[in-house]
PDB file of C-alpha atoms in Angstrom:
ATOM      1  CA  PRO A  24      20.656   9.053   3.657  1.00  0.00           C
ATOM      2  CA  GLY A  25      23.444   7.689   5.783  1.00  0.00           C
ATOM      3  CA  GLU A  26      21.307   4.830   7.069  1.00  0.00           C
ATOM      4  CA  VAL A  27      22.713   1.325   7.299  1.00  0.00           C
ATOM      5  CA  HIS A  28      20.391  -1.202   5.701  1.00  0.00           C
ATOM      6  CA  THR A  29      20.828  -4.794   6.776  1.00  0.00           C
ATOM      7  CA  GLU A  30      19.315  -7.748   4.974  1.00  0.00           C
ATOM      8  CA  GLU A  31      16.814  -8.001   7.840  1.00  0.00           C
ATOM      9  CA  THR A  32      15.658  -4.376   7.591  1.00  0.00           C
ATOM     10  CA  LEU A  33      15.434  -4.605   3.808  1.00  0.00           C
ATOM     11  CA  ALA A  34      13.431  -7.836   4.023  1.00  0.00           C
ATOM     12  CA  ARG A  35      11.082  -6.258   6.561  1.00  0.00           C
ATOM     13  CA  ALA A  36      10.661  -3.150   4.386  1.00  0.00           C
ATOM     14  CA  ARG A  37       9.925  -5.303   1.324  1.00  0.00           C
ATOM     15  CA  ARG A  38       7.390  -7.365   3.270  1.00  0.00           C
ATOM     16  CA  ASP A  39       5.651  -4.257   4.596  1.00  0.00           C
ATOM     17  CA  ALA A  40       5.654  -2.563   1.181  1.00  0.00           C
ATOM     18  CA  GLY A  41       4.280  -5.720  -0.422  1.00  0.00           C
ATOM     19  CA  PHE A  42       1.483  -5.915   2.129  1.00  0.00           C
ATOM     20  CA  VAL A  43       0.519  -2.271   1.611  1.00  0.00           C
ATOM     21  CA  LYS A  44       0.751  -2.620  -2.161  1.00  0.00           C
ATOM     22  CA  ASP A  45      -1.316  -5.802  -2.323  1.00  0.00           C
ATOM     23  CA  THR A  46      -3.904  -4.646   0.195  1.00  0.00           C
ATOM     24  CA  GLY A  47      -4.089  -1.168  -1.321  1.00  0.00           C
ATOM     25  CA  LEU A  48      -4.561  -2.530  -4.820  1.00  0.00           C
ATOM     26  CA  LEU A  49      -7.431  -4.750  -3.721  1.00  0.00           C
ATOM     27  CA  GLU A  50      -9.142  -1.998  -1.744  1.00  0.00           C
ATOM     28  CA  ASP A  51      -8.564   0.658  -4.417  1.00  0.00           C
ATOM     29  CA  ARG A  52      -9.838  -1.656  -7.136  1.00  0.00           C
ATOM     30  CA  GLU A  53     -13.020  -2.479  -5.239  1.00  0.00           C
ATOM     31  CA  ALA A  54     -13.632   1.194  -4.432  1.00  0.00           C
ATOM     32  CA  ALA A  55     -13.082   2.165  -8.074  1.00  0.00           C
ATOM     33  CA  LEU A  56     -15.439  -0.551  -9.306  1.00  0.00           C
ATOM     34  CA  SER A  57     -18.084   0.502  -6.809  1.00  0.00           C
ATOM     35  CA  SER A  58     -17.770   4.148  -7.876  1.00  0.00           C
ATOM     36  CA  GLN A  59     -18.003   3.224 -11.541  1.00  0.00           C
ATOM     37  CA  ARG A  60     -21.140   1.140 -10.928  1.00  0.00           C
ATOM     38  CA  ALA A  61     -22.726   4.043  -9.039  1.00  0.00           C
ATOM     39  CA  LEU A  62     -21.865   6.551 -11.762  1.00  0.00           C
ATOM     40  CA  ALA A  63     -23.196   4.241 -14.471  1.00  0.00           C
ATOM     41  CA  GLY A  64     -26.561   4.143 -12.699  1.00  0.00           C
ATOM     42  CA  ASN A  65     -27.283   7.798 -13.550  1.00  0.00           C
ATOM     43  CA  GLY A  66     -28.794   8.286 -10.095  1.00  0.00           C
ATOM     44  CA  ASN A  67     -26.417  11.087  -9.160  1.00  0.00           C
ATOM     45  CA  THR A  68     -26.335  14.537 -10.702  1.00  0.00           C
ATOM     46  CA  HIS A  69     -23.064  15.514  -8.952  1.00  0.00           C
ATOM     47  CA  TYR A  70     -19.972  13.706  -7.767  1.00  0.00           C
ATOM     48  CA  THR A  71     -17.792  15.092  -4.970  1.00  0.00           C
ATOM     49  CA  PHE A  72     -14.326  13.727  -4.282  1.00  0.00           C
ATOM     50  CA  GLY A  73     -13.636  12.803  -0.695  1.00  0.00           C
ATOM     51  CA  LEU A  74     -11.729  14.993   1.699  1.00  0.00           C
ATOM     52  CA  TYR A  75      -8.700  12.684   1.717  1.00  0.00           C
ATOM     53  CA  GLU A  76      -8.340  12.003  -2.024  1.00  0.00           C
ATOM     54  CA  LYS A  77      -5.183  14.125  -2.231  1.00  0.00           C
ATOM     55  CA  ALA A  78      -3.759  12.291   0.774  1.00  0.00           C
ATOM     56  CA  VAL A  79      -4.294   8.954  -0.971  1.00  0.00           C
ATOM     57  CA  VAL A  80      -2.463  10.204  -4.059  1.00  0.00           C
ATOM     58  CA  HIS A  81       0.370  11.522  -1.881  1.00  0.00           C
ATOM     59  CA  PHE A  82       0.581   8.193  -0.022  1.00  0.00           C
ATOM     60  CA  HIS A  83       0.896   6.230  -3.263  1.00  0.00           C
ATOM     61  CA  GLN A  84       3.547   8.625  -4.586  1.00  0.00           C
ATOM     62  CA  MET A  85       5.553   8.231  -1.383  1.00  0.00           C
ATOM     63  CA  LEU A  86       5.148   4.453  -1.533  1.00  0.00           C
ATOM     64  CA  ASP A  87       6.418   4.427  -5.125  1.00  0.00           C
ATOM     65  CA  ASP A  88       9.417   6.537  -4.084  1.00  0.00           C
ATOM     66  CA  GLN A  89      10.272   4.203  -1.214  1.00  0.00           C
ATOM     67  CA  LEU A  90       9.954   1.107  -3.392  1.00  0.00           C
ATOM     68  CA  ALA A  91      12.267   2.729  -5.943  1.00  0.00           C
ATOM     69  CA  ARG A  92      14.808   3.365  -3.176  1.00  0.00           C
ATOM     70  CA  LEU A  93      14.701  -0.323  -2.254  1.00  0.00           C
ATOM     71  CA  GLU A  94      15.310  -1.246  -5.885  1.00  0.00           C
ATOM     72  CA  ASP A  95      18.270   1.159  -6.021  1.00  0.00           C
ATOM     73  CA  ILE A  96      19.752  -0.443  -2.905  1.00  0.00           C
ATOM     74  CA  ASP A  97      19.318  -3.889  -4.453  1.00  0.00           C
ATOM     75  CA  ASP A  98      21.028  -2.701  -7.646  1.00  0.00           C
ATOM     76  CA  GLU A  99      24.000  -1.431  -5.626  1.00  0.00           C
ATOM     77  CA  ARG A 100      24.566  -4.855  -4.066  1.00  0.00           C
TER      78      ARG A 100
END
């Protein structure tokens, strides 16, 4: 709120968001595939979510919110 966004800062934010999105998707996909393969093997009787699972969800929600803000700024121009 009240911040001045120049084309340069918006371009930098888009680049950074794109990097995080692309990298995160690749890493999340590989982790999900690995987990699914392990679960399909029936070698585990229990599955415990990691300590930071909620933090990952929160991060992605915040990223979505920030990307939506960028889209709103673009729409205003």
